[in-house]
C-alpha cells in the first residue's frame, strides 16, 4: 500500500514472541526486499519475550541472530518487567553487533562466499546418511530419517539392558 501510494518513509516491524519464528520471518522479508530491490529499515524485537533470564535469552537469540546476519536498523528488547530494565540488554546486543561489524571491517581476507546452496532458499539441503559398516552393532541408517526426523529403532530387549545399548552406540 505504501509503495503503491509512493510513500517510502516507513520502517518494517514484525511481531512474534517466538524467536525462531521472528528470525525466519525477518530473513524471508530481507530476501524478498533484496529480490524487489528495496532497502527499507528493519526494527528488530521479540514481542513480549518474558522476564528475567528467559526474556533476555529469547531476545538475544532472536535479535542477535539477525544482527549477526547484518540485518536490523533499530532494536528493542521487550521484557515483562519495568521498561528501564530493557535498556541494558539492548546496549549489550548493540555493542556486540558493533564490535562484530568492526572486526569484519578490519579483516583483510576475502569474504567467504556460499557456493554450495542458495542461502535465500529455505529448503532443506540434501545430505547423505552414514553408511552401515560391517560389524556395527547398531544400524545407524535407522537412527535418522531422510527428512532429519529421529526414528525409534530401540527394541524392547535392548531397553532391558541399557548399559549395553549405550556402549554399542
CSV table of N, CA and C in Angstrom, one decimal:
chain,number,residue,atom,x,y,z
A,1,UNK,N,0.8,-1.2,0.0
A,1,UNK,CA,0.0,0.0,0.0
A,1,UNK,C,0.9,1.2,0.0
A,2,UNK,N,1.9,1.2,0.8
A,2,UNK,CA,2.8,2.4,0.9
A,2,UNK,C,3.5,2.7,-0.4
A,3,UNK,N,4.1,1.7,-1.0
A,3,UNK,CA,4.8,1.8,-2.3
A,3,UNK,C,3.8,2.2,-3.4
A,4,UNK,N,2.6,1.6,-3.4
A,4,UNK,CA,1.6,2.0,-4.4
A,4,UNK,C,1.3,3.4,-4.4
A,5,UNK,N,1.3,4.0,-3.1
A,5,UNK,CA,1.0,5.5,-3.0
A,5,UNK,C,2.2,6.3,-2.9
A,6,UNK,N,3.3,5.8,-3.3
A,6,UNK,CA,4.6,6.5,-3.4
A,6,UNK,C,5.0,7.0,-2.0
A,7,UNK,N,4.7,6.3,-1.0
A,7,UNK,CA,5.1,6.6,0.4
A,7,UNK,C,6.3,5.7,0.8
A,8,UNK,N,7.4,6.3,1.1
A,8,UNK,CA,8.6,5.4,1.4
A,8,UNK,C,9.2,5.7,2.8
A,9,UNK,N,8.6,6.5,3.6
A,9,UNK,CA,9.1,6.9,4.9
A,9,UNK,C,8.5,6.0,5.9
A,10,UNK,N,9.0,4.7,6.0
A,10,UNK,CA,8.4,3.8,7.0
A,10,UNK,C,9.5,2.8,7.3
A,11,UNK,N,9.2,2.0,8.4
A,11,UNK,CA,10.1,1.0,8.9
A,11,UNK,C,9.3,-0.3,9.0
A,12,UNK,N,9.9,-1.4,8.6
A,12,UNK,CA,9.3,-2.7,8.8
A,12,UNK,C,9.5,-3.1,10.2
A,13,UNK,N,8.4,-3.5,10.9
A,13,UNK,CA,8.5,-4.1,12.3
A,13,UNK,C,7.5,-5.2,12.4
A,14,UNK,N,8.0,-6.4,12.5
A,14,UNK,CA,7.1,-7.6,12.6
A,14,UNK,C,7.1,-8.1,14.0
A,15,UNK,N,6.0,-8.7,14.4
A,15,UNK,CA,5.8,-9.1,15.8
A,15,UNK,C,5.7,-10.6,15.9
A,16,UNK,N,6.5,-11.2,16.8
A,16,UNK,CA,6.5,-12.6,17.1
A,16,UNK,C,7.1,-12.8,18.5
A,17,UNK,N,6.5,-13.6,19.3
A,17,UNK,CA,7.1,-13.9,20.6
A,17,UNK,C,8.0,-15.1,20.6
A,18,UNK,N,8.0,-15.8,19.5
A,18,UNK,CA,8.9,-17.0,19.3
A,18,UNK,C,10.1,-16.5,18.5
A,19,UNK,N,11.3,-16.6,19.1
A,19,UNK,CA,12.5,-16.0,18.4
A,19,UNK,C,12.8,-16.8,17.1
A,20,UNK,N,12.5,-18.1,17.0
A,20,UNK,CA,12.7,-18.8,15.8
A,20,UNK,C,11.8,-18.3,14.7
A,21,UNK,N,10.5,-18.1,15.0
A,21,UNK,CA,9.6,-17.5,14.0
A,21,UNK,C,10.0,-16.1,13.6
A,22,UNK,N,10.4,-15.4,14.6
A,22,UNK,CA,10.8,-14.0,14.3
A,22,UNK,C,12.0,-14.0,13.4
A,23,UNK,N,13.0,-14.8,13.6
A,23,UNK,CA,14.2,-14.8,12.8
A,23,UNK,C,13.9,-15.3,11.4
A,24,UNK,N,13.1,-16.3,11.2
A,24,UNK,CA,12.7,-16.8,9.9
A,24,UNK,C,11.9,-15.8,9.1
A,25,UNK,N,11.0,-15.1,9.8
A,25,UNK,CA,10.2,-14.1,9.2
A,25,UNK,C,11.0,-12.9,8.6
A,26,UNK,N,11.9,-12.4,9.5
A,26,UNK,CA,12.8,-11.3,9.0
A,26,UNK,C,13.7,-11.8,7.9
A,27,UNK,N,14.2,-13.0,7.9
A,27,UNK,CA,15.1,-13.5,6.9
A,27,UNK,C,14.3,-13.6,5.5
A,28,UNK,N,13.1,-14.0,5.6
A,28,UNK,CA,12.2,-14.1,4.4
A,28,UNK,C,12.0,-12.7,3.9
A,29,UNK,N,11.6,-11.8,4.8
A,29,UNK,CA,11.4,-10.4,4.4
A,29,UNK,C,12.6,-9.8,3.8
A,30,UNK,N,13.8,-10.0,4.4
A,30,UNK,CA,15.0,-9.4,3.8
A,30,UNK,C,15.3,-10.0,2.4
A,31,UNK,N,15.1,-11.3,2.2
A,31,UNK,CA,15.3,-11.9,0.9
A,31,UNK,C,14.3,-11.3,-0.1
A,32,UNK,N,13.1,-11.1,0.3
A,32,UNK,CA,12.1,-10.5,-0.6
A,32,UNK,C,12.4,-9.1,-1.0
A,33,UNK,N,12.8,-8.3,0.0
A,33,UNK,CA,13.2,-6.9,-0.2
A,33,UNK,C,14.4,-6.9,-1.2
A,34,UNK,N,15.4,-7.8,-1.0
A,34,UNK,CA,16.5,-7.9,-1.9
A,34,UNK,C,16.1,-8.2,-3.3
A,35,UNK,N,15.2,-9.1,-3.4
A,35,UNK,CA,14.7,-9.5,-4.8
A,35,UNK,C,14.0,-8.4,-5.4
A,36,UNK,N,13.3,-7.6,-4.6
A,36,UNK,CA,12.5,-6.4,-5.2
A,36,UNK,C,13.4,-5.2,-5.4
A,37,UNK,N,14.6,-5.2,-4.9
A,37,UNK,CA,15.4,-4.1,-5.0
A,37,UNK,C,15.1,-3.0,-4.0
A,38,UNK,N,14.5,-3.4,-2.9
A,38,UNK,CA,14.1,-2.4,-1.8
A,38,UNK,C,15.1,-2.3,-0.8
A,39,UNK,N,15.2,-1.2,-0.1
A,39,UNK,CA,16.1,-1.0,1.0
A,39,UNK,C,15.4,-0.2,2.1
A,40,UNK,N,14.5,-0.9,2.8
A,40,UNK,CA,13.8,-0.2,3.9
A,40,UNK,C,14.4,-0.6,5.3
A,41,UNK,N,14.4,0.2,6.3
A,41,UNK,CA,14.9,-0.2,7.6
A,41,UNK,C,14.0,-1.2,8.3
A,42,UNK,N,14.7,-2.0,9.1
A,42,UNK,CA,14.1,-3.1,9.8
A,42,UNK,C,14.2,-2.8,11.3
A,43,UNK,N,13.1,-2.9,12.0
A,43,UNK,CA,13.1,-2.8,13.5
A,43,UNK,C,13.0,-4.2,14.1
A,44,UNK,N,14.0,-4.6,14.9
A,44,UNK,CA,14.0,-6.0,15.4
A,44,UNK,C,13.6,-6.0,16.8
A,45,UNK,N,12.8,-7.0,17.2
A,45,UNK,CA,12.4,-7.2,18.6
A,45,UNK,C,11.6,-8.5,18.7
A,46,UNK,N,11.8,-9.2,19.8
A,46,UNK,CA,10.9,-10.3,20.2
A,46,UNK,C,9.8,-9.8,21.0
A,47,UNK,N,8.6,-9.9,20.6
A,47,UNK,CA,7.5,-9.3,21.3
A,47,UNK,C,7.2,-10.1,22.6
A,48,UNK,N,7.0,-9.4,23.7
A,48,UNK,CA,6.7,-10.0,25.0
A,48,UNK,C,7.6,-11.2,25.2
A,49,UNK,N,8.9,-10.9,25.2
A,49,UNK,CA,9.9,-12.0,25.4
A,49,UNK,C,9.8,-12.7,26.7
A,50,UNK,N,9.3,-12.0,27.7
A,50,UNK,CA,9.2,-12.6,29.1
A,50,UNK,C,10.0,-11.8,30.1
A,51,UNK,N,10.3,-12.4,31.2
A,51,UNK,CA,11.0,-11.7,32.2
A,51,UNK,C,12.3,-12.4,32.6
A,52,UNK,N,13.1,-11.8,33.3
A,52,UNK,CA,14.3,-12.4,33.8
A,52,UNK,C,15.2,-13.0,32.7
A,53,UNK,N,15.9,-14.0,33.1
A,53,UNK,CA,16.9,-14.6,32.1
A,53,UNK,C,16.2,-15.1,30.9
A,54,UNK,N,14.9,-15.7,31.0
A,54,UNK,CA,14.2,-16.2,29.8
A,54,UNK,C,14.0,-15.1,28.8
A,55,UNK,N,13.5,-14.0,29.2
A,55,UNK,CA,13.2,-12.9,28.3
A,55,UNK,C,14.5,-12.4,27.6
A,56,UNK,N,15.5,-12.3,28.4
A,56,UNK,CA,16.8,-11.8,27.9
A,56,UNK,C,17.4,-12.8,26.9
A,57,UNK,N,17.3,-14.1,27.2
A,57,UNK,CA,17.8,-15.1,26.3
A,57,UNK,C,17.0,-15.2,25.0
A,58,UNK,N,15.7,-15.1,25.1
A,58,UNK,CA,14.8,-15.1,23.8
A,58,UNK,C,15.2,-13.9,23.0
A,59,UNK,N,15.4,-12.7,23.6
A,59,UNK,CA,15.7,-11.5,22.8
A,59,UNK,C,17.1,-11.7,22.2
A,60,UNK,N,18.1,-12.2,23.0
A,60,UNK,CA,19.4,-12.4,22.5
A,60,UNK,C,19.5,-13.3,21.3
A,61,UNK,N,18.7,-14.4,21.4
A,61,UNK,CA,18.6,-15.4,20.3
A,61,UNK,C,18.1,-14.8,19.0
A,62,UNK,N,16.9,-14.1,19.2
A,62,UNK,CA,16.2,-13.6,18.0
A,62,UNK,C,16.9,-12.4,17.4
A,63,UNK,N,17.2,-11.4,18.2
A,63,UNK,CA,17.8,-10.1,17.8
A,63,UNK,C,19.3,-10.4,17.4
A,64,UNK,N,20.0,-11.2,18.2
A,64,UNK,CA,21.4,-11.5,18.0
A,64,UNK,C,21.6,-12.2,16.7
A,65,UNK,N,20.8,-13.2,16.4
A,65,UNK,CA,20.9,-13.9,15.1
A,65,UNK,C,20.8,-13.0,13.9
A,66,UNK,N,19.8,-12.1,14.0
A,66,UNK,CA,19.6,-11.2,12.8
A,66,UNK,C,20.7,-10.1,12.7
A,67,UNK,N,21.1,-9.6,13.9
A,67,UNK,CA,22.2,-8.7,13.8
A,67,UNK,C,23.5,-9.3,13.2
A,68,UNK,N,23.7,-10.6,13.6
A,68,UNK,CA,24.8,-11.3,13.0
A,68,UNK,C,24.7,-11.5,11.5
A,69,UNK,N,23.5,-11.6,11.1
A,69,UNK,CA,23.2,-11.7,9.6
A,69,UNK,C,23.4,-10.4,8.9
A,70,UNK,N,23.6,-9.3,9.7
A,70,UNK,CA,23.7,-8.0,9.1
A,70,UNK,C,22.4,-7.3,8.9
A,71,UNK,N,21.3,-7.8,9.5
A,71,UNK,CA,20.0,-7.2,9.4
A,71,UNK,C,19.7,-6.4,10.6
A,72,UNK,N,18.9,-5.4,10.4
A,72,UNK,CA,18.4,-4.6,11.6
A,72,UNK,C,19.0,-3.2,11.6
A,73,UNK,N,18.1,-2.3,11.8
A,73,UNK,CA,18.5,-0.9,11.9
A,73,UNK,C,18.2,-0.3,13.3
A,74,UNK,N,17.1,-0.8,13.9
A,74,UNK,CA,16.8,-0.5,15.3
A,74,UNK,C,16.4,-1.7,16.0
A,75,UNK,N,16.6,-1.7,17.4
A,75,UNK,CA,16.2,-2.9,18.1
A,75,UNK,C,15.5,-2.5,19.4
A,76,UNK,N,14.7,-3.5,19.9
A,76,UNK,CA,14.0,-3.3,21.2
A,76,UNK,C,13.9,-4.6,21.9
A,77,UNK,N,14.4,-4.6,23.1
A,77,UNK,CA,14.2,-5.8,24.0
A,77,UNK,C,12.9,-5.6,24.8
A,78,UNK,N,11.9,-6.4,24.6
A,78,UNK,CA,10.6,-6.2,25.2
A,78,UNK,C,10.4,-7.2,26.3
A,79,UNK,N,10.7,-6.8,27.5
A,79,UNK,CA,10.5,-7.6,28.7
A,79,UNK,C,9.2,-7.3,29.4
A,80,UNK,N,8.8,-8.3,30.2
A,80,UNK,CA,7.6,-8.1,31.0
A,80,UNK,C,8.0,-7.6,32.4
A,81,UNK,N,8.9,-6.7,32.4
A,81,UNK,CA,9.4,-6.1,33.6
A,81,UNK,C,9.4,-4.6,33.5
A,82,UNK,N,9.9,-3.8,34.4
A,82,UNK,CA,9.9,-2.4,34.3
A,82,UNK,C,10.7,-2.0,33.0
A,83,UNK,N,10.2,-1.0,32.3
A,83,UNK,CA,10.8,-0.6,31.0
A,83,UNK,C,12.3,-0.2,31.1
A,84,UNK,N,12.7,0.4,32.2
A,84,UNK,CA,14.1,0.8,32.3
A,84,UNK,C,15.0,-0.4,32.3
A,85,UNK,N,14.5,-1.6,32.6
A,85,UNK,CA,15.4,-2.8,32.6
A,85,UNK,C,15.6,-3.3,31.2
A,86,UNK,N,14.9,-2.8,30.2
A,86,UNK,CA,15.1,-3.2,28.8
A,86,UNK,C,16.4,-2.5,28.2
A,87,UNK,N,16.8,-1.4,28.8
A,87,UNK,CA,17.9,-0.7,28.2
A,87,UNK,C,19.2,-1.4,28.2
A,88,UNK,N,19.6,-2.0,29.3
A,88,UNK,CA,20.9,-2.7,29.4
A,88,UNK,C,21.1,-3.9,28.4
A,89,UNK,N,20.1,-4.8,28.3
A,89,UNK,CA,20.2,-5.8,27.2
A,89,UNK,C,20.3,-5.2,25.8
A,90,UNK,N,19.6,-4.2,25.5
A,90,UNK,CA,19.7,-3.5,24.2
A,90,UNK,C,21.1,-3.0,24.0
A,91,UNK,N,21.6,-2.3,25.0
A,91,UNK,CA,23.0,-1.8,24.8
A,91,UNK,C,24.0,-2.9,24.6
A,92,UNK,N,23.8,-4.0,25.3
A,92,UNK,CA,24.7,-5.2,25.2
A,92,UNK,C,24.7,-5.7,23.8
A,93,UNK,N,23.4,-6.0,23.3
A,93,UNK,CA,23.3,-6.5,21.9
A,93,UNK,C,23.9,-5.6,20.9
A,94,UNK,N,23.6,-4.3,21.0
A,94,UNK,CA,24.1,-3.3,20.1
A,94,UNK,C,25.6,-3.3,20.1
A,95,UNK,N,26.2,-3.4,21.3
A,95,UNK,CA,27.6,-3.3,21.5
A,95,UNK,C,28.3,-4.6,20.8
A,96,UNK,N,27.7,-5.7,21.0
A,96,UNK,CA,28.3,-6.9,20.4
A,96,UNK,C,28.2,-6.8,18.9
A,97,UNK,N,27.1,-6.4,18.4
A,97,UNK,CA,26.9,-6.2,16.9
A,97,UNK,C,27.9,-5.2,16.4
A,98,UNK,N,28.1,-4.1,17.1
A,98,UNK,CA,29.0,-3.1,16.6
A,98,UNK,C,30.5,-3.6,16.6
A,99,UNK,N,30.8,-4.3,17.6
A,99,UNK,CA,32.2,-4.9,17.7
A,99,UNK,C,32.4,-5.9,16.6
A,100,UNK,N,31.4,-6.7,16.3
A,100,UNK,CA,31.5,-7.7,15.2
A,100,UNK,C,31.6,-7.0,13.9
A,101,UNK,N,30.8,-6.0,13.6
A,101,UNK,CA,31.0,-5.3,12.3
A,101,UNK,C,32.4,-4.7,12.2
A,102,UNK,N,32.9,-4.2,13.3
A,102,UNK,CA,34.2,-3.6,13.3
A,102,UNK,C,35.3,-4.7,13.0
A,103,UNK,N,35.1,-5.9,13.6
A,103,UNK,CA,36.1,-7.0,13.3
A,103,UNK,C,35.9,-7.4,11.8
A,104,UNK,N,34.7,-7.4,11.3
A,104,UNK,CA,34.5,-7.8,9.9
A,104,UNK,C,35.2,-6.8,9.0
A,105,UNK,N,35.1,-5.5,9.3
A,105,UNK,CA,35.7,-4.5,8.5
A,105,UNK,C,37.3,-4.5,8.6
A,106,UNK,N,37.8,-4.9,9.8
A,106,UNK,CA,39.2,-5.0,10.0
A,106,UNK,C,39.9,-6.1,9.3
A,107,UNK,N,39.2,-7.2,9.0
A,107,UNK,CA,39.7,-8.4,8.4
A,107,UNK,C,40.0,-8.1,6.9
A,108,UNK,N,41.3,-8.3,6.5
A,108,UNK,CA,41.7,-8.0,5.1
A,108,UNK,C,41.6,-9.2,4.2
A,109,UNK,N,41.1,-10.4,4.7
A,109,UNK,CA,40.9,-11.5,3.9
A,109,UNK,C,39.7,-11.4,3.1
A,110,UNK,N,39.6,-12.1,1.9
A,110,UNK,CA,38.4,-12.1,1.1
A,110,UNK,C,37.2,-12.7,1.9
A,111,UNK,N,36.0,-12.1,1.7
A,111,UNK,CA,34.8,-12.7,2.4
A,111,UNK,C,34.5,-14.1,1.8
A,112,UNK,N,34.1,-14.9,2.7
A,112,UNK,CA,33.7,-16.3,2.4
A,112,UNK,C,32.4,-16.2,1.5
A,113,UNK,N,32.3,-17.0,0.5
A,113,UNK,CA,31.1,-17.0,-0.3
A,113,UNK,C,30.5,-18.4,-0.4
A,114,UNK,N,29.2,-18.4,-0.1
A,114,UNK,CA,28.5,-19.7,-0.1
A,114,UNK,C,28.3,-20.1,-1.6
A,115,UNK,N,28.8,-21.2,-2.0
A,115,UNK,CA,28.6,-21.7,-3.4
A,115,UNK,C,27.9,-23.0,-3.4
A,116,UNK,N,27.6,-23.6,-2.3
A,116,UNK,CA,27.0,-25.0,-2.3
A,116,UNK,C,25.5,-24.9,-2.3
A,117,UNK,N,24.9,-23.8,-1.9
A,117,UNK,CA,23.4,-23.7,-1.9
A,117,UNK,C,23.0,-22.3,-2.0
A,118,UNK,N,21.8,-22.1,-2.3
A,118,UNK,CA,21.2,-20.8,-2.4
A,118,UNK,C,20.7,-20.4,-1.0
A,119,UNK,N,21.5,-19.5,-0.3
A,119,UNK,CA,21.2,-19.1,1.1
A,119,UNK,C,19.8,-18.4,1.2
A,120,UNK,N,19.3,-17.9,0.1
A,120,UNK,CA,17.9,-17.3,0.2
A,120,UNK,C,16.8,-18.3,0.1
A,121,UNK,N,17.2,-19.5,-0.2
A,121,UNK,CA,16.2,-20.6,-0.3
A,121,UNK,C,16.1,-21.3,1.1
A,122,UNK,N,14.9,-21.5,1.5
A,122,UNK,CA,14.8,-22.1,2.9
A,122,UNK,C,14.4,-23.6,2.8
A,123,UNK,N,14.8,-24.2,1.7
A,123,UNK,CA,14.6,-25.7,1.6
A,123,UNK,C,15.7,-26.4,2.3
A,124,UNK,N,15.4,-27.6,2.8
A,124,UNK,CA,16.4,-28.4,3.4
A,124,UNK,C,17.4,-28.9,2.4
A,125,UNK,N,18.7,-28.8,2.8
A,125,UNK,CA,19.7,-29.2,1.9
A,125,UNK,C,19.8,-30.7,1.9
A,126,UNK,N,20.3,-31.3,0.7
A,126,UNK,CA,20.4,-32.7,0.6
A,126,UNK,C,21.7,-33.2,1.3
A,127,UNK,N,21.5,-34.3,2.1
A,127,UNK,CA,22.7,-34.9,2.8
A,127,UNK,C,22.6,-36.4,2.6
A,128,UNK,N,23.8,-37.0,2.9
A,128,UNK,CA,23.9,-38.4,2.9
A,128,UNK,C,24.0,-39.0,4.3
A,129,UNK,N,23.3,-40.0,4.6
A,129,UNK,CA,23.4,-40.6,5.9
A,129,UNK,C,24.6,-41.5,6.0
A,130,UNK,N,25.1,-41.8,7.2
A,130,UNK,CA,26.3,-42.6,7.3
A,130,UNK,C,26.1,-44.0,6.7
A,131,UNK,N,27.1,-44.6,6.1
A,131,UNK,CA,27.0,-45.9,5.6
A,131,UNK,C,27.1,-46.9,6.7
A,132,UNK,N,26.3,-48.0,6.6
A,132,UNK,CA,26.4,-49.1,7.6
A,132,UNK,C,27.7,-49.9,7.3
A,133,UNK,N,28.5,-50.0,8.4
A,133,UNK,CA,29.8,-50.8,8.2
A,133,UNK,C,29.6,-52.2,8.8
A,134,UNK,N,30.3,-53.1,8.2
A,134,UNK,CA,30.3,-54.5,8.7
A,134,UNK,C,30.8,-54.5,10.1
A,135,UNK,N,30.1,-55.2,11.0
A,135,UNK,CA,30.5,-55.3,12.3
A,135,UNK,C,29.8,-54.3,13.3
A,136,UNK,N,29.2,-53.3,12.7
A,136,UNK,CA,28.5,-52.3,13.5
A,136,UNK,C,27.3,-53.0,14.3
A,137,UNK,N,27.2,-52.7,15.6
A,137,UNK,CA,26.2,-53.3,16.4
A,137,UNK,C,24.8,-52.6,16.2
A,138,UNK,N,24.8,-51.3,15.9
A,138,UNK,CA,23.6,-50.6,15.7
A,138,UNK,C,23.6,-50.1,14.2
A,139,UNK,N,22.4,-50.2,13.6
A,139,UNK,CA,22.2,-49.7,12.3
A,139,UNK,C,22.0,-48.2,12.3
A,140,UNK,N,23.1,-47.5,12.1
A,140,UNK,CA,23.0,-46.0,12.2
A,140,UNK,C,22.1,-45.4,11.1
A,141,UNK,N,21.9,-46.1,10.0
A,141,UNK,CA,21.0,-45.6,9.0
A,141,UNK,C,19.6,-45.5,9.5
A,142,UNK,N,19.2,-46.3,10.5
A,142,UNK,CA,17.9,-46.3,11.0
A,142,UNK,C,17.6,-45.2,12.1
A,143,UNK,N,18.7,-44.6,12.6
A,143,UNK,CA,18.5,-43.6,13.6
A,143,UNK,C,17.9,-42.3,13.1
A,144,UNK,N,18.2,-41.9,11.9
A,144,UNK,CA,17.7,-40.7,11.3
A,144,UNK,C,16.9,-41.0,10.0
A,145,UNK,N,15.8,-40.4,9.9
A,145,UNK,CA,15.0,-40.5,8.6
A,145,UNK,C,15.7,-39.5,7.6
A,146,UNK,N,15.4,-39.7,6.4
A,146,UNK,CA,16.0,-38.8,5.3
A,146,UNK,C,15.6,-37.4,5.5
A,147,UNK,N,14.4,-37.1,6.1
A,147,UNK,CA,14.0,-35.8,6.4
A,147,UNK,C,14.6,-35.2,7.6
A,148,UNK,N,15.4,-35.9,8.3
A,148,UNK,CA,16.1,-35.4,9.5
A,148,UNK,C,15.4,-35.8,10.8
A,149,UNK,N,14.2,-36.4,10.8
A,149,UNK,CA,13.5,-36.7,12.0
A,149,UNK,C,14.1,-38.0,12.6
A,150,UNK,N,14.0,-38.1,13.9
A,150,UNK,CA,14.6,-39.2,14.6
A,150,UNK,C,13.6,-40.4,14.6
A,151,UNK,N,14.1,-41.5,14.3
A,151,UNK,CA,13.3,-42.7,14.4
A,151,UNK,C,13.6,-43.5,15.6
A,152,UNK,N,12.6,-44.3,16.1
A,152,UNK,CA,12.8,-45.1,17.2
A,152,UNK,C,13.2,-46.5,16.7
A,153,UNK,N,14.5,-46.9,16.9
A,153,UNK,CA,14.9,-48.2,16.5
A,153,UNK,C,15.3,-49.1,17.6
A,154,UNK,N,15.1,-48.7,18.8
A,154,UNK,CA,15.5,-49.5,20.0
A,154,UNK,C,14.4,-50.5,20.3
A,155,UNK,N,14.8,-51.7,20.4
A,155,UNK,CA,13.9,-52.8,20.7
A,155,UNK,C,13.6,-52.9,22.2
A,156,UNK,N,12.5,-53.6,22.6
A,156,UNK,CA,12.3,-53.8,24.0
A,156,UNK,C,13.4,-54.6,24.7
A,157,UNK,N,14.0,-55.5,23.9
A,157,UNK,CA,15.1,-56.3,24.5
A,157,UNK,C,16.3,-55.4,24.8
A,158,UNK,N,16.6,-54.4,24.0
A,158,UNK,CA,17.7,-53.5,24.2
A,158,UNK,C,17.4,-52.6,25.4
A,159,UNK,N,16.1,-52.3,25.7
A,159,UNK,CA,15.8,-51.5,26.8
A,159,UNK,C,16.0,-52.2,28.1
A,160,UNK,N,16.0,-53.5,28.1
A,160,UNK,CA,16.2,-54.3,29.3
A,160,UNK,C,17.6,-54.2,29.8
A,161,UNK,N,18.6,-53.9,28.9
A,161,UNK,CA,20.0,-53.8,29.2
A,161,UNK,C,20.5,-52.4,28.7
A,162,UNK,N,20.1,-51.3,29.3
A,162,UNK,CA,20.5,-50.0,28.8
A,162,UNK,C,22.0,-49.8,28.7
A,163,UNK,N,22.8,-50.4,29.6
A,163,UNK,CA,24.2,-50.2,29.6
A,163,UNK,C,24.8,-50.7,28.3
A,164,UNK,N,24.4,-51.9,27.9
A,164,UNK,CA,24.9,-52.5,26.7
A,164,UNK,C,24.4,-51.6,25.5
A,165,UNK,N,23.2,-51.1,25.5
A,165,UNK,CA,22.7,-50.3,24.4
A,165,UNK,C,23.6,-49.0,24.3
A,166,UNK,N,23.9,-48.3,25.4
A,166,UNK,CA,24.7,-47.1,25.4
A,166,UNK,C,26.1,-47.4,24.9
A,167,UNK,N,26.7,-48.6,25.4
A,167,UNK,CA,28.0,-49.0,25.0
A,167,UNK,C,28.1,-49.2,23.5
A,168,UNK,N,27.0,-49.8,22.9
A,168,UNK,CA,27.0,-50.1,21.5
A,168,UNK,C,26.9,-48.8,20.6
A,169,UNK,N,26.3,-47.8,21.2
A,169,UNK,CA,26.2,-46.5,20.5
A,169,UNK,C,27.5,-45.8,20.4
